[in-house]
mmCIF file of C-alpha atoms and ligand atoms in Angstrom:
data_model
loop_
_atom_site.group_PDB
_atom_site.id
_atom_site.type_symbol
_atom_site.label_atom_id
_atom_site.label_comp_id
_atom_site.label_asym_id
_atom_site.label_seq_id
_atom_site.Cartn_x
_atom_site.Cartn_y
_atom_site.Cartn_z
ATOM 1 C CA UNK A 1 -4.449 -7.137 -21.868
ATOM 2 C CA UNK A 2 -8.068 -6.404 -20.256
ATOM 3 C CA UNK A 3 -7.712 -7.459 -16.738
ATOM 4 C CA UNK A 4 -10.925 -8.788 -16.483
ATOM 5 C CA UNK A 5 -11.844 -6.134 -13.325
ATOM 6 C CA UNK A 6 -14.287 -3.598 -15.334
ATOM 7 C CA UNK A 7 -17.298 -2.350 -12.800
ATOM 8 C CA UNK A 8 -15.804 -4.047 -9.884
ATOM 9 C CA UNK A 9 -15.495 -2.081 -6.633
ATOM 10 C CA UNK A 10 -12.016 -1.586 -5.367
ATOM 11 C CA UNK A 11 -10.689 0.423 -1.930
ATOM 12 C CA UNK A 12 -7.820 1.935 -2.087
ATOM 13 C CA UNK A 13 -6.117 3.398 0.937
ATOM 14 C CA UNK A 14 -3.899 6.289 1.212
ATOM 15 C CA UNK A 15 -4.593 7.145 -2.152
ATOM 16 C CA UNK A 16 -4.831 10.998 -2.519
ATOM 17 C CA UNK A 17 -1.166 10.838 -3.792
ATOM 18 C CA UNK A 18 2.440 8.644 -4.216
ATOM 19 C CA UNK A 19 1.792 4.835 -4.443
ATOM 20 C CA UNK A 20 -2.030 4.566 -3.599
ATOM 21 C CA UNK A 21 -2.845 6.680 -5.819
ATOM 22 C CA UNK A 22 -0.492 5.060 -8.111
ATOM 23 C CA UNK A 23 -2.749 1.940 -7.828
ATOM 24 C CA UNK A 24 -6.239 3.865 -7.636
ATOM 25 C CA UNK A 25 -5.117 4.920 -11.494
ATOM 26 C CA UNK A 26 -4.003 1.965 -12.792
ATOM 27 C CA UNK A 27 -7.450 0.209 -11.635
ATOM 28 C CA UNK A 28 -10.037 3.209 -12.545
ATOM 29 C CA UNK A 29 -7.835 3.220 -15.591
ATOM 30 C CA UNK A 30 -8.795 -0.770 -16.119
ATOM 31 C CA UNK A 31 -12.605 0.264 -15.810
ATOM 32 C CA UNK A 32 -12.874 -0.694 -11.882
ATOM 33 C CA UNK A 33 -14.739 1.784 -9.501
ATOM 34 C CA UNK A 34 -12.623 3.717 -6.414
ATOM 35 C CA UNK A 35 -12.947 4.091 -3.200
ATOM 36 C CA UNK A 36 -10.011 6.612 -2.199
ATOM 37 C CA UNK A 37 -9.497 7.371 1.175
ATOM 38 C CA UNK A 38 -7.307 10.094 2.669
ATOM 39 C CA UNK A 39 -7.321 12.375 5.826
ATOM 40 C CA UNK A 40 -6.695 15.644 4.050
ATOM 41 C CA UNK A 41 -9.719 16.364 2.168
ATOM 42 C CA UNK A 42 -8.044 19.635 -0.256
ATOM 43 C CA UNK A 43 -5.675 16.645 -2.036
ATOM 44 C CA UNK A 44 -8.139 13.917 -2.052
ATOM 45 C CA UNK A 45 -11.220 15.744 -3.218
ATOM 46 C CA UNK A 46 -8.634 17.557 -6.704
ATOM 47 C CA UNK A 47 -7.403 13.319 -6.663
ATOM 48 C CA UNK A 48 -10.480 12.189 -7.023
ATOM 49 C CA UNK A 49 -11.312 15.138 -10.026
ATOM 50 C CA UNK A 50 -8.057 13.987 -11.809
ATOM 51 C CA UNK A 51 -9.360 9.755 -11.705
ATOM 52 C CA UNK A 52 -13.012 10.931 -13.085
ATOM 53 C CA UNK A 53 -11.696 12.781 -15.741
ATOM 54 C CA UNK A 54 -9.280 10.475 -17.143
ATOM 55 C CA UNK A 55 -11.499 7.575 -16.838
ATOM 56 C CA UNK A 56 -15.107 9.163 -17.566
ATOM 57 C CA UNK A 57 -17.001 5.778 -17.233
ATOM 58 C CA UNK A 58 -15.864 4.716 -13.716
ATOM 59 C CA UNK A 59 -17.240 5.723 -10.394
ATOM 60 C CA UNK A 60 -15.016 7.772 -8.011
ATOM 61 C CA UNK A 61 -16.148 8.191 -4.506
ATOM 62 C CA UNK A 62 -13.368 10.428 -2.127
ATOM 63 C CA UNK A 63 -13.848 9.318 1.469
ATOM 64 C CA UNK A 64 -11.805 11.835 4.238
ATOM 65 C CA UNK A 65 -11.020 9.836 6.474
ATOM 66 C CA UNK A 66 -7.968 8.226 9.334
ATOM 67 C CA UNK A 67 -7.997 4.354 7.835
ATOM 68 C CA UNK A 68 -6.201 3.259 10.861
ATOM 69 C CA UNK A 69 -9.052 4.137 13.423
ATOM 70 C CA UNK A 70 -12.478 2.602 13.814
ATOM 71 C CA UNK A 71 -14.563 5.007 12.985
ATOM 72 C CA UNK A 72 -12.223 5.803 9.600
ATOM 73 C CA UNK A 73 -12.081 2.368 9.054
ATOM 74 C CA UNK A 74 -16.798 2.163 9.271
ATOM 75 C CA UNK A 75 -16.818 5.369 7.018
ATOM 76 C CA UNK A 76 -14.876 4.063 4.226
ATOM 77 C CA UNK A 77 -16.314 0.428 4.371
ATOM 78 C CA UNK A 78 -20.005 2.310 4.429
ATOM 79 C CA UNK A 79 -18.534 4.367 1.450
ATOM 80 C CA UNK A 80 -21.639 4.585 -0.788
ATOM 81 C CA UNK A 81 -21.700 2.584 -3.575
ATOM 82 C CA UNK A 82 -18.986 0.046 -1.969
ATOM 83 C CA UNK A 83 -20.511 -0.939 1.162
ATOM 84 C CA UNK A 84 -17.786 -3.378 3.308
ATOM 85 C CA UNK A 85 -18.971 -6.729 1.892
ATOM 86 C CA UNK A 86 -19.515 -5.581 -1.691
ATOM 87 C CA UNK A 87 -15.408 -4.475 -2.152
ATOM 88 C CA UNK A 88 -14.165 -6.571 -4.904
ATOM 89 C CA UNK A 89 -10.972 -5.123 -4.452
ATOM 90 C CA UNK A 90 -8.996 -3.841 -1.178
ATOM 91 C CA UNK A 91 -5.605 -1.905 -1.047
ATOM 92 C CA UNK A 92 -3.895 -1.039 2.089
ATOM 93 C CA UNK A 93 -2.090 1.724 2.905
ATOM 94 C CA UNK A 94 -1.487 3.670 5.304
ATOM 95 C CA UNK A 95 1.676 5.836 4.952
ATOM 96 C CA UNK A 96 4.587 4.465 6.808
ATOM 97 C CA UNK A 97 5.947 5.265 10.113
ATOM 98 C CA UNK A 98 9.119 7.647 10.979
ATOM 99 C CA UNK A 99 12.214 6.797 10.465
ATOM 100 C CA UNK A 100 14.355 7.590 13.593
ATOM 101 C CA UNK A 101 16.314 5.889 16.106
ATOM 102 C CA UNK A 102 15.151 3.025 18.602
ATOM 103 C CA UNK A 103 16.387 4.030 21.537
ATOM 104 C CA UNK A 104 13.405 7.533 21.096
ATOM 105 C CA UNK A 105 10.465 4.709 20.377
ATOM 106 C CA UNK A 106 8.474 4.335 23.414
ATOM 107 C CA UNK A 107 5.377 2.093 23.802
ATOM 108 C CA UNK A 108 3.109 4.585 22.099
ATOM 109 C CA UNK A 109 5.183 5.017 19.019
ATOM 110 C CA UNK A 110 5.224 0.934 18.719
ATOM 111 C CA UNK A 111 1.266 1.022 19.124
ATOM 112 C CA UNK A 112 0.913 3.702 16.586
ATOM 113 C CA UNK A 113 3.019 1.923 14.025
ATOM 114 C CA UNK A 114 1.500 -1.181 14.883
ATOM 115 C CA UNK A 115 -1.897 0.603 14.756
ATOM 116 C CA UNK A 116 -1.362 1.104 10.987
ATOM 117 C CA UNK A 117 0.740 -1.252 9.228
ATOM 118 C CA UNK A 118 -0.211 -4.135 11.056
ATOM 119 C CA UNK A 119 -3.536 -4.039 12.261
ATOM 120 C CA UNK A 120 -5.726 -1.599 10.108
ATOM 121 C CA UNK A 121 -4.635 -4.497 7.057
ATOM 122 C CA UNK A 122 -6.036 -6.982 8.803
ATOM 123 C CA UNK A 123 -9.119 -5.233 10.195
ATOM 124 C CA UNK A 124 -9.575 -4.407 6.539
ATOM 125 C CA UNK A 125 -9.047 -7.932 5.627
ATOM 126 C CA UNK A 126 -11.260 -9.242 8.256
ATOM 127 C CA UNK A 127 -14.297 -6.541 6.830
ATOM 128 C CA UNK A 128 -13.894 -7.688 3.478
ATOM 129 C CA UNK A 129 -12.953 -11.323 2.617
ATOM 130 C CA UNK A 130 -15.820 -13.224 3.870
ATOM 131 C CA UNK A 131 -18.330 -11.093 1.074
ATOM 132 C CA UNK A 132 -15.533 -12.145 -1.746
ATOM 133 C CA UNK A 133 -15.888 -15.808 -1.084
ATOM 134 C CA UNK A 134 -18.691 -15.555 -0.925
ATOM 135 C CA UNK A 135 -19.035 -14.217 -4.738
ATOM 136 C CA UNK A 136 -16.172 -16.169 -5.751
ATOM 137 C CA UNK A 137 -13.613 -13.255 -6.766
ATOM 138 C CA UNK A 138 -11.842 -10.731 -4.365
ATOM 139 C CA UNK A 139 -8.231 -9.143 -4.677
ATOM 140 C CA UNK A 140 -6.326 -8.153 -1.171
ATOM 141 C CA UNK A 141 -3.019 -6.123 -1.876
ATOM 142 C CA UNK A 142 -1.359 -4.939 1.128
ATOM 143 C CA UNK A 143 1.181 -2.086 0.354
ATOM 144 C CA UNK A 144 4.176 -3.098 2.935
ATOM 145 C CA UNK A 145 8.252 -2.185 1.746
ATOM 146 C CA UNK A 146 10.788 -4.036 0.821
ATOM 147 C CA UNK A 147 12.069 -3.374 4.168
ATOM 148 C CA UNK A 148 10.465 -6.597 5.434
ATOM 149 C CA UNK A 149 12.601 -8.558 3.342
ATOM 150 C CA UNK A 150 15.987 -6.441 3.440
ATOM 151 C CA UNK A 151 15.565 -4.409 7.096
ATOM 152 C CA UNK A 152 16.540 -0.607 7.051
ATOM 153 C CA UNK A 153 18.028 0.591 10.268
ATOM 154 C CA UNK A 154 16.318 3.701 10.795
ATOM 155 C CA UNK A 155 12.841 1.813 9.728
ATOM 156 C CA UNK A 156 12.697 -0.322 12.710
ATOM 157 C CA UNK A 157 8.812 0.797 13.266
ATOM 158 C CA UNK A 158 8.228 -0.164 9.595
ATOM 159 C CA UNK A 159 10.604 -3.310 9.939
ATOM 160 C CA UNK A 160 8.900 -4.418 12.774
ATOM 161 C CA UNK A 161 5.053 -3.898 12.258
ATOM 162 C CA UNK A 162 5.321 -4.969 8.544
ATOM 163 C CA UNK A 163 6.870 -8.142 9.518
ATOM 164 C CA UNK A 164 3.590 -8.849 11.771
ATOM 165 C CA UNK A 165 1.670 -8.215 8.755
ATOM 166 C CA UNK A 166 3.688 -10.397 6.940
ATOM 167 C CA UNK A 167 3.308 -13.461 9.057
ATOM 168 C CA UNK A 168 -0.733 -12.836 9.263
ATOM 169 C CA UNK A 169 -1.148 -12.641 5.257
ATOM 170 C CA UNK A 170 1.241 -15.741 5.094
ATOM 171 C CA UNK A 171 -1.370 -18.082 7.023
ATOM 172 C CA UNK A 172 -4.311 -16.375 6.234
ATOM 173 C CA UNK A 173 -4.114 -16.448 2.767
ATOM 174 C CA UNK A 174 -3.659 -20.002 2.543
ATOM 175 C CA UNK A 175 -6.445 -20.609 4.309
ATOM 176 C CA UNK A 176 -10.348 -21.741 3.053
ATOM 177 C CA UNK A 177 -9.998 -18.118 0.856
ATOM 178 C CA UNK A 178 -7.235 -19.293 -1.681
ATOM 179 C CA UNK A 179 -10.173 -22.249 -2.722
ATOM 180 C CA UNK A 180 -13.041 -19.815 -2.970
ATOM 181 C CA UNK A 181 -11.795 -16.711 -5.035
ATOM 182 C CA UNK A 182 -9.459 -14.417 -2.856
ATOM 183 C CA UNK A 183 -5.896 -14.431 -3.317
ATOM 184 C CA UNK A 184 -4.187 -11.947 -0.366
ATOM 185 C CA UNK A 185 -0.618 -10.432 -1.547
ATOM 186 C CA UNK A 186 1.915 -7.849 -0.527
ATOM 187 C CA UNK A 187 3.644 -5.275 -2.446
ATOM 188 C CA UNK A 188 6.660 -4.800 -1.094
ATOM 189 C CA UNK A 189 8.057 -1.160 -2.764
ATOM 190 C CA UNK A 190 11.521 -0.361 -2.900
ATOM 191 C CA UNK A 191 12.634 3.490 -3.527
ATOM 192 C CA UNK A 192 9.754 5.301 -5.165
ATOM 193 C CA UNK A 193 9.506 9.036 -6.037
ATOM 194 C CA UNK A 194 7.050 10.086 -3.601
ATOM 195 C CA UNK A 195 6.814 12.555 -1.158
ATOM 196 C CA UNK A 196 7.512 9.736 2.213
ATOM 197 C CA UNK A 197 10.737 8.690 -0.029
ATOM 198 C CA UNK A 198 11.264 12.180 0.487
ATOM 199 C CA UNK A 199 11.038 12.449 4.363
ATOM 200 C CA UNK A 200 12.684 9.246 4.973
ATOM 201 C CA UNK A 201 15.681 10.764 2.641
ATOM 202 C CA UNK A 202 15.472 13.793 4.867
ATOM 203 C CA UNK A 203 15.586 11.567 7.754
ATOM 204 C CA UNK A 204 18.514 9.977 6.707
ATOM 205 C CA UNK A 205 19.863 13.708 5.877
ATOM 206 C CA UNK A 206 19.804 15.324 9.137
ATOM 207 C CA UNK A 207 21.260 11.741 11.195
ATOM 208 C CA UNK A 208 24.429 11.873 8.845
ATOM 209 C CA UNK A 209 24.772 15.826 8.390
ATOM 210 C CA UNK A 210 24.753 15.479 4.332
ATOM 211 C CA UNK A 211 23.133 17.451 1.909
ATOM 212 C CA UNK A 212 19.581 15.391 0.893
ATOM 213 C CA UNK A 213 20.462 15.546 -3.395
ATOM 214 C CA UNK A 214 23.611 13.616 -1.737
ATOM 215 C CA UNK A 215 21.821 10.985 -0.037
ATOM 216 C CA UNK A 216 19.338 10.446 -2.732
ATOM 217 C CA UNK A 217 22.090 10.540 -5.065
ATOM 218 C CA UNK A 218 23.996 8.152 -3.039
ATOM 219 C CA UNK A 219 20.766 5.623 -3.102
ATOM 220 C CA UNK A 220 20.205 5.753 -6.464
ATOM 221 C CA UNK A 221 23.016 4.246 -7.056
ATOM 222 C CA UNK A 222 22.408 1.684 -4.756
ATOM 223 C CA UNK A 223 19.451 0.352 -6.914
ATOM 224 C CA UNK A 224 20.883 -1.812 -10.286
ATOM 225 C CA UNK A 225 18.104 0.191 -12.252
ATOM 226 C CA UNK A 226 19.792 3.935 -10.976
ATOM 227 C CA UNK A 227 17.020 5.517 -10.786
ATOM 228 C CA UNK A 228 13.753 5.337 -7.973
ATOM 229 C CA UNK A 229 10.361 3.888 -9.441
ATOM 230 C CA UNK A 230 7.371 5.697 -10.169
ATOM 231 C CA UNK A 231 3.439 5.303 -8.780
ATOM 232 C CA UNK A 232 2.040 4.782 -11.930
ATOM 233 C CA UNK A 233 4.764 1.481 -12.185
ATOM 234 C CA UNK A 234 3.959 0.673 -8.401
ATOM 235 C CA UNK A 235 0.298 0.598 -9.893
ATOM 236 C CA UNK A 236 0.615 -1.489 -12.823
ATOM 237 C CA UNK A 237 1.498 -4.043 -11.044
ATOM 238 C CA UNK A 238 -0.977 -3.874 -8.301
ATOM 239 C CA UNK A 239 -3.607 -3.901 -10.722
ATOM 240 C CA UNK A 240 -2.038 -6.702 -11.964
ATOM 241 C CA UNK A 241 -2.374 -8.478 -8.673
ATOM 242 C CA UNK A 242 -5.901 -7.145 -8.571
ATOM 243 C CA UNK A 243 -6.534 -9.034 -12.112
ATOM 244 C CA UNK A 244 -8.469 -11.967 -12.556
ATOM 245 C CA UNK A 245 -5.451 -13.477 -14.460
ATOM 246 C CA UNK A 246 -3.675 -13.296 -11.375
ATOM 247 C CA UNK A 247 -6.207 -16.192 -9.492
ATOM 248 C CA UNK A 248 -3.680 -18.885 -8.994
ATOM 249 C CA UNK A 249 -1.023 -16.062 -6.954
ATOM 250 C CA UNK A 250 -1.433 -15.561 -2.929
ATOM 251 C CA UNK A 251 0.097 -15.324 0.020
ATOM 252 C CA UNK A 252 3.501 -13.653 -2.074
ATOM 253 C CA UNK A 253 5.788 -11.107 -1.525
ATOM 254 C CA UNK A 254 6.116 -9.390 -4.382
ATOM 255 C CA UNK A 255 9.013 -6.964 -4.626
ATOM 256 C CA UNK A 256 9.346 -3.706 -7.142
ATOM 257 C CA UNK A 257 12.381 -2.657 -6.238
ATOM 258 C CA UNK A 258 14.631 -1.827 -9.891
ATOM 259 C CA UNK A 259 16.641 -4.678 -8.578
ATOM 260 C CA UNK A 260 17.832 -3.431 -5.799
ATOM 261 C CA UNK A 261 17.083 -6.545 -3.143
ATOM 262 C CA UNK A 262 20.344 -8.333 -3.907
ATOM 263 C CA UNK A 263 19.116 -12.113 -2.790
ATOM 264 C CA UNK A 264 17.961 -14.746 -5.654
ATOM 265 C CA UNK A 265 15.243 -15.685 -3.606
HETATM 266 P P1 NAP B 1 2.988 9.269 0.505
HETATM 267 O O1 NAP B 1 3.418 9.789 -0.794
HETATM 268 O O2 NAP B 1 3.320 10.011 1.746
HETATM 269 O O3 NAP B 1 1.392 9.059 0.426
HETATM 270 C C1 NAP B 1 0.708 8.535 1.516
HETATM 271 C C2 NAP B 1 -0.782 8.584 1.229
HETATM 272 O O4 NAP B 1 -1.482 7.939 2.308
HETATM 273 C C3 NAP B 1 -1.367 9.983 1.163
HETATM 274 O O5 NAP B 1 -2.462 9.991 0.277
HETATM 275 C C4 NAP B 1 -1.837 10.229 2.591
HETATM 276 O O6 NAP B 1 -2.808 11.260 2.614
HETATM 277 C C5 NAP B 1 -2.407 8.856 2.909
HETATM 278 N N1 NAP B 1 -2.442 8.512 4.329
HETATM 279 C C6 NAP B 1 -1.415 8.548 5.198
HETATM 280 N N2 NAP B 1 -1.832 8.165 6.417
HETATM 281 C C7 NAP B 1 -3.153 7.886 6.298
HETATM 282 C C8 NAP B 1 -4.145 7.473 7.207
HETATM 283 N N3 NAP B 1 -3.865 7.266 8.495
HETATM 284 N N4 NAP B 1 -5.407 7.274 6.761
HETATM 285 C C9 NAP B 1 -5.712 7.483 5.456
HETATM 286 N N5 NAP B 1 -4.811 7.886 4.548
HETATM 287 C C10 NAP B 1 -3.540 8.083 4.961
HETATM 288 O O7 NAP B 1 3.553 7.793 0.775
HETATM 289 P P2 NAP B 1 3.976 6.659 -0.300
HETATM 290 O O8 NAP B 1 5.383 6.860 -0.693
HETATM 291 O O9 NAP B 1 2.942 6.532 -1.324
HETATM 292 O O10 NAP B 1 3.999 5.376 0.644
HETATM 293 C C11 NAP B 1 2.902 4.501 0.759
HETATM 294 C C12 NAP B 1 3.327 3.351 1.674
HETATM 295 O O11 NAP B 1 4.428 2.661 1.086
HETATM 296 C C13 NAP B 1 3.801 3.811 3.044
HETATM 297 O O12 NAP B 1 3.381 2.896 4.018
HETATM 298 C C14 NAP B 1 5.303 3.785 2.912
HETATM 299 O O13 NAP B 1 5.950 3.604 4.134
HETATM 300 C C15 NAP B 1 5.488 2.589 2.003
HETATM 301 N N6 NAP B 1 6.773 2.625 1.302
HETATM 302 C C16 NAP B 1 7.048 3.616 0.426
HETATM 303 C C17 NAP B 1 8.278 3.617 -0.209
HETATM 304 C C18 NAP B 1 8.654 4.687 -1.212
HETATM 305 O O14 NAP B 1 9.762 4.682 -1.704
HETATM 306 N N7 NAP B 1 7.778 5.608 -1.538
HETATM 307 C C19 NAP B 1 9.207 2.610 0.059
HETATM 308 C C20 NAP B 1 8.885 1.625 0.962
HETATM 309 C C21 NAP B 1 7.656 1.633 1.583
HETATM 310 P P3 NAP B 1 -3.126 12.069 3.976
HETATM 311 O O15 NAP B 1 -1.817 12.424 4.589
HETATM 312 O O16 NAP B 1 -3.935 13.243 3.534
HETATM 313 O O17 NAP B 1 -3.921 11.136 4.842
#
């Protein structure tokens, strides 16, 4: 199916590796021109290598840069090629917060986590949605977890800042945007093979003393599909979101999870 997005400019946040990067393939792969952004240049700069040479026709511009500060934020809307109100496209993502224990989160932790799962989405949002309507066609996906909908106890930064998020896309995308082009969704991941599943399973790890093959052993099992998703999966699916055949969705919650959220709705 072409997905109707060839030569259109997409951003895609925390996409040097795991599930942004996921989604920067699937939509250079669909003919659609990247904006990656990273901090670490080393990873981002070979990333950015690897999405020109499988897809030789599409641009591929590598921004270094911390999405969930100003001046990160400027830089990758200013990215050339993509300035802020020509993005067709925008993914967010910013890598997720620590897991951890409550009682150790003071007021800066909460403003850090808030910092980048909350409010860098919407600044991005805000940057970006006004240009779409005004050309008729823009795509918002917002990475979140499928935390928001099924709360992990160690995640309570994630559980809690997502959820804000959450609310904000609920209203705003149902707003004057849904009429003039710009549909806003989340993507709400479940357990991925990436290198934060990784951490978080380490997390989990060193709180209950057990070996981490036993944890992630243990979760897998958890999930009706046994087995943890991967990027490239996460990806098709955002570019699906990203599509133009995907007009008349916004404002969902869309979970890829293998199955693993246990409600019907
Ligand atoms: P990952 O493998 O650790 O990749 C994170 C990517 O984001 C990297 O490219 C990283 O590069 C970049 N990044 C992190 N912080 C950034 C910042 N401040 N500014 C710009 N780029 C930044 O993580 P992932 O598994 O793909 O997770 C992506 C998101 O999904 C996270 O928010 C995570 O919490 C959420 N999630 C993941 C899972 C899962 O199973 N994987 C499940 C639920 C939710 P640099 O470090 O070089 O900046």
């Amino acid at each position: 199916m072409d997905l109707g997005i060839k030569g259109k400019w997409a951003l895609v946040c925390g996409a040097s590796k795991g599930l942004g990067l996921g989604c920067a393939q699937a939509l250079s792969a669909e003919g659609a021109n990247v904006v990656i952004v990273a901090r670490g240049i080393g990873e981002l700069e070979r990333t950015a290598e690897a999405l020109r040479a499988a897809s030789p026709g599409v641009q591929v511009i590598a921004v270094a840069a911390d999405i969930t500060t100003p001046e990160g934020r400027a830089l990758a809307l200013s990215a050339p090629g993509g300035p802020g109100t020509a993005f067709d496209i925008v993914v967010t993502n910013a890598g997720g917060p620590p897991p951890g224990d409550f009682r150790a989160w003071d007021r800066d932790a909460w403003l850090k986590a808030l910092d980048a799962n909350m409010i860098t989405p919407i600044e991005l949002i805000k940057a970006t949605v006004d240009g779409m309507a005004q050309r008729g066609f823009g795509r918002i996906v917002n990475i979140t977890s499928s935390a928001v909908k099924a709360p992990i106890d160690i995640l309570g930064l994630s559980n809690g800042a997502r959820s804000g998020l959450t609310g904000f896309v609920a209203g705003v995308s149902r707003s004057g945007l849904a009429a003039q082009g710009v549909t806003i969704n989340n993507l709400l991941p479940g357990a991925f093979e990436t290198d934060r599943l990784k951490t978080t399973m380490e997390g989990a790890a060193s709180k209950t003393g057990q070996p981490v093959d036993a944890i992630m052993e243990a979760r897998r099992k958890t999930i009706p599909a046994r087995r943890f998703g991967q990027p490239a999966e996460f990806g098709a699916i955002c570019a699906f979101l990203c599509s133009l055949q995907a007009g008349y969705m916004t404002g969902q919650n869309v979970l890829a999870d293998g199955g693993a959220y246990p409600g019907a709705y």
